[in-house]
CSV table of C-alpha atoms and ligand atoms in Angstrom, one decimal:
chain,number,residue,atom,x,y,z
A,1,MET,CA,76.0,69.4,101.4
A,2,ALA,CA,76.5,73.1,99.2
A,3,ARG,CA,78.6,72.4,96.4
A,4,ILE,CA,81.5,74.9,95.7
A,5,ASN,CA,83.2,76.4,92.6
A,6,GLU,CA,85.5,74.0,91.9
A,7,ASN,CA,87.5,76.3,89.6
A,8,TYR,CA,88.9,77.8,92.9
A,9,LEU,CA,90.7,74.4,93.8
A,10,LYS,CA,93.0,75.2,90.6
A,11,LEU,CA,94.4,78.1,91.7
A,12,LYS,CA,97.8,78.1,92.9
A,13,ALA,CA,97.4,78.5,96.7
A,14,GLY,CA,98.4,82.5,97.0
A,15,TYR,CA,102.1,81.2,96.4
A,16,LEU,CA,104.1,84.3,96.3
A,17,PHE,CA,103.8,87.0,99.1
A,18,PRO,CA,103.1,83.9,102.0
A,19,GLU,CA,105.8,82.4,100.6
A,20,ILE,CA,108.1,85.8,101.0
A,21,ALA,CA,106.4,86.4,104.4
A,22,ARG,CA,107.6,83.0,105.8
A,23,ARG,CA,110.9,83.2,104.3
A,24,VAL,CA,111.6,86.9,106.1
A,25,LYS,CA,110.3,85.5,109.4
A,26,ALA,CA,112.4,82.7,109.4
A,27,PHE,CA,115.5,84.9,108.7
A,28,ALA,CA,114.2,87.6,111.2
A,29,GLU,CA,113.7,85.0,113.7
A,30,ALA,CA,117.6,84.0,113.3
A,31,ASN,CA,118.7,87.1,113.0
A,32,PRO,CA,116.7,89.4,115.7
A,33,THR,CA,119.3,92.5,115.6
A,34,ALA,CA,119.1,92.7,111.6
A,35,LYS,CA,117.2,95.8,110.4
A,36,ILE,CA,115.1,94.4,107.4
A,37,ILE,CA,114.1,97.0,104.6
A,38,ARG,CA,111.1,95.7,102.4
A,39,LEU,CA,111.4,96.9,98.9
A,40,GLY,CA,109.1,93.8,97.9
A,41,ILE,CA,105.6,95.8,98.4
A,42,GLY,CA,103.7,97.5,95.7
A,43,ASP,CA,102.2,99.8,98.2
A,44,VAL,CA,102.7,103.7,98.8
A,45,THR,CA,104.0,104.9,102.1
A,46,GLU,CA,103.5,108.7,101.9
A,47,PRO,CA,100.8,110.5,103.3
A,48,LEU,CA,97.6,111.5,101.4
A,49,PRO,CA,97.9,115.2,99.7
A,50,GLU,CA,96.8,117.9,101.9
A,51,ALA,CA,94.2,118.9,99.0
A,52,CYS,CA,92.6,115.4,99.5
A,53,ILE,CA,92.2,115.5,103.1
A,54,LYS,CA,90.8,119.0,103.4
A,55,ALA,CA,88.2,118.1,100.6
A,56,MET,CA,87.4,114.7,102.6
A,57,LYS,CA,87.4,117.1,106.1
A,58,ALA,CA,84.9,119.4,104.7
A,59,ALA,CA,82.6,116.3,103.0
A,60,VAL,CA,82.7,114.4,106.4
A,61,GLU,CA,81.1,117.9,107.9
A,62,GLU,CA,78.6,117.9,105.3
A,63,MET,CA,77.5,114.4,106.2
A,64,GLY,CA,76.6,115.5,109.8
A,65,VAL,CA,74.1,118.2,108.4
A,66,ARG,CA,70.6,117.4,107.5
A,67,GLU,CA,70.7,119.8,104.6
A,68,THR,CA,73.8,118.5,103.2
A,69,PHE,CA,73.8,114.8,104.3
A,70,ARG,CA,73.8,112.4,101.2
A,71,GLY,CA,72.8,108.8,101.2
A,72,TYR,CA,73.3,106.5,98.0
A,73,GLY,CA,74.9,108.2,95.4
A,74,PRO,CA,75.0,107.6,91.7
A,75,GLU,CA,76.5,103.9,91.2
A,76,GLN,CA,78.3,104.9,88.6
A,77,GLY,CA,79.8,107.9,90.7
A,78,TYR,CA,79.1,111.5,91.2
A,79,PRO,CA,78.8,113.6,87.9
A,80,TRP,CA,81.3,116.4,89.1
A,81,LEU,CA,83.9,113.5,89.6
A,82,ARG,CA,83.5,111.9,86.3
A,83,GLU,CA,83.2,115.6,84.5
A,84,LYS,CA,86.4,116.2,86.0
A,85,ILE,CA,88.0,113.1,85.3
A,86,ALA,CA,86.9,113.2,81.4
A,87,ILE,CA,88.2,116.7,81.3
A,88,HIS,CA,91.7,116.2,83.0
A,89,ASP,CA,92.7,112.9,82.0
A,90,TYR,CA,91.2,112.6,78.7
A,91,GLN,CA,90.0,115.4,77.0
A,92,SER,CA,93.2,117.7,77.9
A,93,ARG,CA,95.4,115.0,76.1
A,94,GLY,CA,92.8,115.0,72.6
A,95,CYS,CA,90.9,112.0,73.9
A,96,ASP,CA,87.6,111.9,72.9
A,97,ILE,CA,86.2,110.5,76.3
A,98,SER,CA,83.2,111.8,77.9
A,99,ALA,CA,82.1,111.8,81.7
A,100,GLU,CA,79.5,109.3,80.5
A,101,GLU,CA,81.7,106.8,80.0
A,102,ILE,CA,83.7,106.9,83.2
A,103,PHE,CA,82.6,104.4,85.7
A,104,VAL,CA,84.0,105.4,89.4
A,105,SER,CA,84.8,102.5,91.4
A,106,ASP,CA,86.6,101.4,94.8
A,107,GLY,CA,89.3,100.2,92.9
A,108,SER,CA,91.1,98.8,89.9
A,109,LYS,CA,91.7,95.5,91.3
A,110,CYS,CA,88.2,94.8,91.3
A,111,ASP,CA,87.2,96.4,88.1
A,112,THR,CA,89.8,94.1,86.4
A,113,GLY,CA,88.3,91.2,87.9
A,114,ASN,CA,84.6,92.1,87.6
A,115,ILE,CA,84.8,92.9,83.9
A,116,LEU,CA,84.8,89.1,83.3
A,117,ASP,CA,80.9,89.3,84.4
A,118,ILE,CA,79.8,91.1,81.0
A,119,PHE,CA,82.1,88.7,78.7
A,120,GLY,CA,81.4,85.1,77.7
A,121,ASP,CA,82.9,82.2,78.7
A,122,ASP,CA,84.4,81.0,75.6
A,123,ASN,CA,86.7,83.9,74.5
A,124,LYS,CA,90.3,83.5,74.0
A,125,ILE,CA,92.1,85.1,76.5
A,126,ALA,CA,95.7,86.4,76.4
A,127,VAL,CA,97.9,88.0,79.1
A,128,THR,CA,101.5,89.0,79.4
A,129,ASP,CA,104.2,86.8,81.5
A,130,PRO,CA,105.0,88.1,83.8
A,131,VAL,CA,101.7,89.5,84.9
A,132,TYR,CA,99.5,91.3,87.8
A,133,PRO,CA,98.3,88.0,89.2
A,134,VAL,CA,94.7,89.5,89.4
A,135,TYR,CA,93.8,89.1,85.6
A,136,VAL,CA,95.0,85.4,85.9
A,137,ASP,CA,93.5,84.0,88.8
A,138,THR,CA,89.9,85.7,87.9
A,139,ASN,CA,89.9,83.8,84.7
A,140,VAL,CA,90.7,80.6,86.4
A,141,MET,CA,87.6,81.5,89.0
A,142,ALA,CA,85.6,82.2,86.7
A,143,GLY,CA,86.2,78.6,84.8
A,144,HIS,CA,88.0,80.1,81.6
A,145,THR,CA,91.1,78.0,81.9
A,146,GLY,CA,92.2,74.4,82.5
A,147,LYS,CA,94.5,73.2,85.3
A,148,ALA,CA,98.0,74.9,85.8
A,149,ASN,CA,101.2,72.6,84.5
A,150,GLU,CA,104.5,72.5,86.5
A,151,LYS,CA,105.5,75.9,85.4
A,152,GLY,CA,102.6,77.7,87.0
A,153,GLU,CA,101.0,78.3,83.3
A,154,TYR,CA,97.1,77.6,82.8
A,155,GLU,CA,95.8,75.4,80.2
A,156,GLY,CA,93.7,77.5,77.7
A,157,LEU,CA,95.4,80.9,78.4
A,158,VAL,CA,97.5,82.4,75.7
A,159,TYR,CA,100.7,83.9,77.2
A,160,LEU,CA,103.1,86.7,75.8
A,161,PRO,CA,106.6,86.8,77.5
A,162,ILE,CA,107.7,90.1,78.1
A,163,THR,CA,111.6,89.7,78.8
A,164,ALA,CA,114.5,91.7,77.9
A,165,GLU,CA,115.1,89.7,74.8
A,166,ASN,CA,111.8,91.3,73.2
A,167,ASN,CA,112.5,94.7,75.1
A,168,PHE,CA,109.8,94.1,77.4
A,169,THR,CA,107.2,94.5,74.5
A,170,ALA,CA,104.3,91.8,74.1
A,171,ALA,CA,104.5,90.6,70.5
A,172,ILE,CA,101.4,90.5,68.8
A,173,PRO,CA,100.3,86.8,68.7
A,174,GLU,CA,100.1,84.8,65.7
A,175,GLU,CA,96.6,83.3,66.9
A,176,LYS,CA,93.3,85.1,66.8
A,177,VAL,CA,92.5,85.9,70.8
A,178,ASP,CA,89.5,87.5,72.0
A,179,LEU,CA,90.5,89.5,75.1
A,180,ILE,CA,93.9,90.9,75.8
A,181,TYR,CA,95.0,92.2,79.1
A,182,LEU,CA,98.0,94.8,79.0
A,183,CYS,CA,99.5,96.8,81.8
A,184,PHE,CA,101.6,99.9,81.0
A,185,PRO,CA,103.8,101.3,82.6
A,186,ASN,CA,103.8,97.7,83.6
A,187,ASN,CA,103.8,96.1,86.8
A,188,PRO,CA,106.3,94.2,87.4
A,189,THR,CA,108.7,94.8,85.1
A,190,GLY,CA,108.4,98.7,84.8
A,191,ALA,CA,108.4,98.6,81.0
A,192,THR,CA,106.5,101.3,79.0
A,193,ALA,CA,104.6,100.8,75.5
A,194,THR,CA,105.6,103.2,72.9
A,195,ARG,CA,102.8,104.8,71.0
A,196,GLU,CA,104.0,102.5,67.5
A,197,HIS,CA,103.5,99.3,70.1
A,198,LEU,CA,100.0,100.1,71.0
A,199,GLN,CA,98.9,101.3,67.9
A,200,ALA,CA,100.2,97.7,66.6
A,201,TRP,CA,97.8,96.4,69.4
A,202,VAL,CA,94.9,98.6,68.7
A,203,ASP,CA,95.1,97.3,64.8
A,204,TYR,CA,95.5,93.6,65.9
A,205,ALA,CA,92.3,94.3,68.2
A,206,ARG,CA,90.4,96.0,65.6
A,207,ASP,CA,91.2,93.3,62.5
A,208,ASN,CA,90.3,90.4,65.1
A,209,GLU,CA,87.3,92.1,66.7
A,210,ALA,CA,89.1,91.6,69.9
A,211,ILE,CA,89.0,94.0,72.9
A,212,ILE,CA,92.2,95.2,75.0
A,213,LEU,CA,91.6,95.5,78.7
A,214,PHE,CA,94.0,98.5,79.1
A,215,ASP,CA,95.4,98.8,83.0
A,216,ALA,CA,97.1,102.4,83.5
A,217,ALA,CA,97.5,102.5,87.0
A,218,TYR,CA,100.8,103.9,86.6
A,219,GLU,CA,100.2,106.4,84.1
A,220,ALA,CA,101.1,109.5,86.4
A,221,PHE,CA,104.6,107.9,86.8
A,222,ILE,CA,105.7,108.3,83.0
A,223,THR,CA,108.2,110.8,82.6
A,224,GLU,CA,109.3,110.5,79.0
A,225,PRO,CA,106.7,112.9,76.9
A,226,SER,CA,106.8,110.3,73.9
A,227,ILE,CA,105.1,107.8,76.1
A,228,PRO,CA,101.1,107.8,75.7
A,229,HIS,CA,99.1,108.0,78.9
A,230,SER,CA,96.0,106.4,77.8
A,231,ILE,CA,95.3,103.8,75.3
A,232,TYR,CA,92.7,106.6,74.0
A,233,GLU,CA,95.6,108.4,72.6
A,234,ILE,CA,95.9,106.0,70.1
A,235,PRO,CA,93.6,106.6,66.9
A,236,GLY,CA,91.1,103.5,66.8
A,237,ALA,CA,91.1,102.6,70.6
A,238,LYS,CA,87.5,103.9,71.2
A,239,ASP,CA,86.4,100.9,69.1
A,240,CYS,CA,88.4,98.0,71.0
A,241,ALA,CA,89.7,98.9,74.5
A,242,ILE,CA,88.5,99.2,77.9
A,243,GLU,CA,91.0,101.4,80.3
A,244,PHE,CA,91.3,101.0,84.0
A,245,ARG,CA,92.6,103.9,86.2
A,246,SER,CA,93.3,104.4,90.0
A,247,PHE,CA,94.0,106.9,92.3
A,248,SER,CA,95.7,104.6,94.6
A,249,LYS,CA,99.5,105.0,93.0
A,250,ASN,CA,99.6,108.5,92.1
A,251,ALA,CA,97.4,110.0,95.0
A,252,GLY,CA,98.4,107.3,97.7
A,253,PHE,CA,94.5,106.0,97.8
A,254,THR,CA,95.4,102.5,98.2
A,255,GLY,CA,93.7,102.6,101.7
A,256,THR,CA,91.4,105.1,101.0
A,257,ARG,CA,89.7,103.5,97.6
A,258,CYS,CA,88.7,105.2,94.4
A,259,ALA,CA,89.7,104.3,90.9
A,260,PHE,CA,87.5,104.3,87.7
A,261,THR,CA,86.9,102.3,84.4
A,262,VAL,CA,86.3,103.9,81.1
A,263,VAL,CA,83.9,102.0,78.9
A,264,PRO,CA,83.4,103.9,75.3
A,265,LYS,CA,79.8,104.1,74.1
A,266,ASN,CA,80.5,102.7,70.5
A,267,LEU,CA,82.3,99.7,71.9
A,268,LYS,CA,80.8,96.5,70.9
A,269,GLY,CA,80.8,92.9,71.8
A,270,LYS,CA,78.4,90.1,69.9
A,271,THR,CA,76.3,87.3,70.7
A,272,ARG,CA,76.6,83.6,70.1
A,273,ASP,CA,74.6,84.2,67.2
A,274,GLY,CA,76.5,87.2,65.7
A,275,GLN,CA,74.3,90.2,67.2
A,276,GLN,CA,76.2,93.3,68.3
A,277,VAL,CA,75.6,94.7,71.9
A,278,ASP,CA,76.9,97.8,73.3
A,279,ILE,CA,79.5,96.7,75.9
A,280,TRP,CA,78.9,99.9,77.9
A,281,GLN,CA,75.2,99.0,78.3
A,282,LEU,CA,76.3,95.7,80.2
A,283,TRP,CA,78.7,97.3,82.3
A,284,TYR,CA,76.2,100.2,83.5
A,285,ARG,CA,73.9,97.1,84.3
A,286,ARG,CA,76.6,95.3,86.1
A,287,GLN,CA,77.4,98.1,88.4
A,288,SER,CA,73.9,99.3,89.0
A,289,THR,CA,73.2,95.7,90.2
A,290,LYS,CA,76.0,94.7,91.7
A,291,PHE,CA,77.6,97.8,93.1
A,292,ASN,CA,76.4,101.0,95.0
A,293,GLY,CA,79.1,103.4,94.2
A,294,VAL,CA,81.9,104.9,96.5
A,295,SER,CA,81.4,106.8,99.5
A,296,TYR,CA,80.6,110.7,98.9
A,297,ILE,CA,83.5,111.6,101.3
A,298,VAL,CA,86.0,109.7,99.0
A,299,GLN,CA,84.7,111.0,95.8
A,300,ARG,CA,85.0,114.5,97.3
A,301,GLY,CA,88.9,113.4,98.2
A,302,ALA,CA,89.5,111.9,94.3
A,303,GLU,CA,87.7,115.1,92.8
A,304,ALA,CA,90.6,117.3,94.9
A,305,VAL,CA,93.3,115.6,92.7
A,306,TYR,CA,92.0,117.5,90.0
A,307,THR,CA,92.6,121.0,91.9
A,308,GLU,CA,95.7,123.1,91.5
A,309,GLU,CA,96.8,122.3,94.9
A,310,GLY,CA,95.9,118.8,94.2
A,311,LYS,CA,97.8,118.5,91.1
A,312,ALA,CA,101.1,119.9,92.5
A,313,GLN,CA,101.0,117.7,95.5
A,314,VAL,CA,100.1,114.9,93.3
A,315,ALA,CA,103.5,115.7,91.2
A,316,ALA,CA,105.5,116.2,94.4
A,317,LEU,CA,104.6,112.5,95.2
A,318,VAL,CA,105.3,111.0,92.1
A,319,LYS,CA,108.3,112.7,92.0
A,320,PHE,CA,109.0,111.8,95.2
A,321,TYR,CA,108.9,108.1,94.2
A,322,MET,CA,110.6,108.6,90.9
A,323,GLU,CA,113.5,109.8,92.7
A,324,ASN,CA,113.8,106.6,95.0
A,325,ALA,CA,113.8,104.8,91.6
A,326,ARG,CA,116.4,106.7,90.1
A,327,ILE,CA,118.6,105.9,92.7
A,328,ILE,CA,117.7,102.5,93.3
A,329,ARG,CA,118.4,101.9,89.4
A,330,GLU,CA,122.0,104.0,89.6
A,331,GLU,CA,123.2,102.2,92.6
A,332,LEU,CA,122.2,98.7,91.3
A,333,THR,CA,123.9,99.6,88.3
A,334,LYS,CA,127.2,100.6,90.2
A,335,ALA,CA,126.8,97.2,91.8
A,336,GLY,CA,127.3,95.8,88.6
A,337,LEU,CA,123.5,94.6,88.1
A,338,LYS,CA,121.7,94.9,84.9
A,339,VAL,CA,118.5,97.1,85.7
A,340,TYR,CA,115.3,97.7,83.8
A,341,GLY,CA,112.3,100.0,84.3
A,342,GLY,CA,112.2,102.5,87.1
A,343,VAL,CA,112.1,105.4,84.6
A,344,ASN,CA,108.5,105.6,83.6
A,345,ALA,CA,107.3,103.4,86.3
A,346,PRO,CA,107.9,102.9,90.3
A,347,TYR,CA,109.2,99.5,89.9
A,348,VAL,CA,112.9,98.5,89.1
A,349,TRP,CA,113.2,94.9,87.4
A,350,VAL,CA,116.4,93.6,88.1
A,351,LYS,CA,118.3,90.8,86.2
A,352,THR,CA,119.4,88.4,88.7
A,353,PRO,CA,123.4,88.2,88.6
A,354,GLU,CA,125.7,85.1,87.8
A,355,GLY,CA,122.7,83.0,86.7
A,356,LEU,CA,121.0,82.8,90.1
A,357,SER,CA,117.2,81.9,90.0
A,358,SER,CA,114.8,84.7,91.6
A,359,TRP,CA,114.5,82.9,94.6
A,360,GLU,CA,118.3,82.4,95.0
A,361,PHE,CA,118.9,85.9,94.2
A,362,PHE,CA,116.2,86.9,96.7
A,363,ASP,CA,117.4,84.8,99.5
A,364,LYS,CA,121.2,86.4,98.9
A,365,LEU,CA,119.6,89.8,99.4
A,366,LEU,CA,117.7,88.8,102.2
A,367,GLN,CA,120.5,86.8,104.1
A,368,GLN,CA,123.5,89.5,103.2
A,369,ALA,CA,121.9,92.9,102.9
A,370,HIS,CA,118.7,92.6,105.0
A,371,VAL,CA,116.7,93.7,101.8
A,372,VAL,CA,113.7,92.3,100.8
A,373,GLY,CA,112.3,92.2,97.2
A,374,THR,CA,110.0,90.5,95.0
A,375,PRO,CA,111.1,87.1,93.0
A,376,GLY,CA,110.4,87.8,89.4
A,377,ALA,CA,109.6,84.0,88.7
A,378,GLY,CA,106.2,85.0,91.2
A,379,PHE,CA,104.7,86.8,88.4
A,380,GLY,CA,105.0,84.2,86.0
A,381,ALA,CA,107.5,81.7,84.0
A,382,ALA,CA,109.1,84.3,82.1
A,383,GLY,CA,110.1,86.2,85.2
A,384,GLU,CA,112.3,83.6,86.2
A,385,GLY,CA,115.9,85.2,86.5
A,386,TYR,CA,114.4,88.7,87.8
A,387,LEU,CA,113.7,90.1,90.8
A,388,ARG,CA,111.4,93.3,91.3
A,389,LEU,CA,112.2,96.4,93.5
A,390,SER,CA,109.7,98.7,94.4
A,391,ALA,CA,110.4,102.8,94.9
A,392,PHE,CA,107.5,103.1,97.1
A,393,ASN,CA,109.4,103.6,100.4
A,394,SER,CA,110.9,106.4,102.3
A,395,ARG,CA,114.2,108.0,101.1
A,396,GLU,CA,115.9,107.2,104.4
A,397,ASN,CA,115.2,102.9,103.5
A,398,VAL,CA,116.0,103.6,99.7
A,399,ILE,CA,119.4,104.9,100.5
A,400,GLU,CA,120.3,102.6,103.5
A,401,ALA,CA,119.0,99.6,101.4
A,402,MET,CA,121.5,100.4,98.2
A,403,ASN,CA,124.2,101.4,100.5
A,404,ARG,CA,123.9,98.0,102.0
A,405,ILE,CA,123.7,96.5,98.5
A,406,THR,CA,126.7,98.3,97.0
A,407,SER,CA,128.8,97.8,100.1
A,408,THR,CA,128.2,94.0,100.2
A,409,PHE,CA,128.2,93.0,96.7
A,410,ASN,CA,130.3,93.6,93.4
A,411,PHE,CA,128.9,91.8,90.6
A,412,ASN,CA,131.3,93.8,88.2
B,1,LIG,C1,98.2,98.8,92.2
B,1,LIG,C2,97.7,98.4,90.9
B,1,LIG,C3,96.1,98.6,90.7
B,1,LIG,C4,95.4,99.6,91.6
B,1,LIG,O1,94.6,98.8,92.4
B,1,LIG,P1,93.4,99.2,93.0
B,1,LIG,O2,92.5,98.2,93.4
B,1,LIG,O3,92.8,100.4,92.5
B,1,LIG,O4,94.2,99.7,94.5
B,1,LIG,C5,95.9,98.3,89.5
B,1,LIG,N1,96.7,97.5,88.4
B,1,LIG,C6,97.9,97.0,88.8
B,1,LIG,C7,98.6,96.3,87.9
B,1,LIG,C8,98.7,97.7,89.9
B,1,LIG,O5,99.8,97.4,90.3
């Protein structure tokens, strides 16, 4: 009989979202007339920008004509898209990133997992707590951890708590680590990293020959001008950081699929015997072998994000969600709740009231206001005592959900 990868058996069986679904289903069955509003999911709700639709329709037409039909494209993405990303997302912000350093892909979720292919199995790995579960689970699958304890922490990983006590900044570790996952603006807490905080991380990484895996999926939601949008805005980051970006949240591509990863040409790793190797070369080889590129049609759609029309439409989408976030923050504050995030990210991170646990507060909101959040404890041990609300919803639903919460509860 074929042997399996037993690391999969160490995974806590995808507990969070199935458990939410189970509780919502049970409540809905017992209360068939309740109109449940879901503010739990990290998925966009508004349709694609018109500029992207137009570009994709034109690309579909091209595919139907012999002269303009395209087969396999370059695995790293078409040069016209990589060029626009380099110019608009990086060079315009003073970051010295070239088109060659951009690798277009079908998602940041897969890239943040796949990147482990090019790193050794004996790296010390640090993640924040709470965390986007993909970073942890892909390391478990790759055999980089031991078993999970009763709090859900895996042996062998270094957890960096991000809580109100440290202003949601991941403290620089005392020990030496080799790979560090950072996500700012943060999912799930909605927190951001200042320039000074990121500089401290870049300095640490350079001093310790570590690599930062920087997930900037939410950079478009930054409203405060002092907050960096890219790790490459920080001097020295090109020597120690890989950045993941996605069109999922800014342009609503969660179902369309397009993202990119930036691997600087001068980024180095080393072999067991101390020889330096270019990381770019390894990722190029990995993608060329295991990936066949993103659909031509979708890449044309992503390219349209960088037109004047596309930029304006994406800005309007972001503004729409951030207005939802503002409403959530203000109404919950009125109800006497302590809230974080929601200023530079589409997530509001709510401190549970009256000493309730994450799941107790989840149940209370569901049963009394028929509103679904995401228990913070599901994102890591340090998320206990918090609940995440997402601004990805219709205005109508957000207002209705907040009316219910403010009229049902007074935690003042
Ligand atoms: C949504 C999200 C992404 C984007 O993933 P895609 O696969 O590109 O849709 C990446 N990182 C985080 C933390 C996210 O929440």
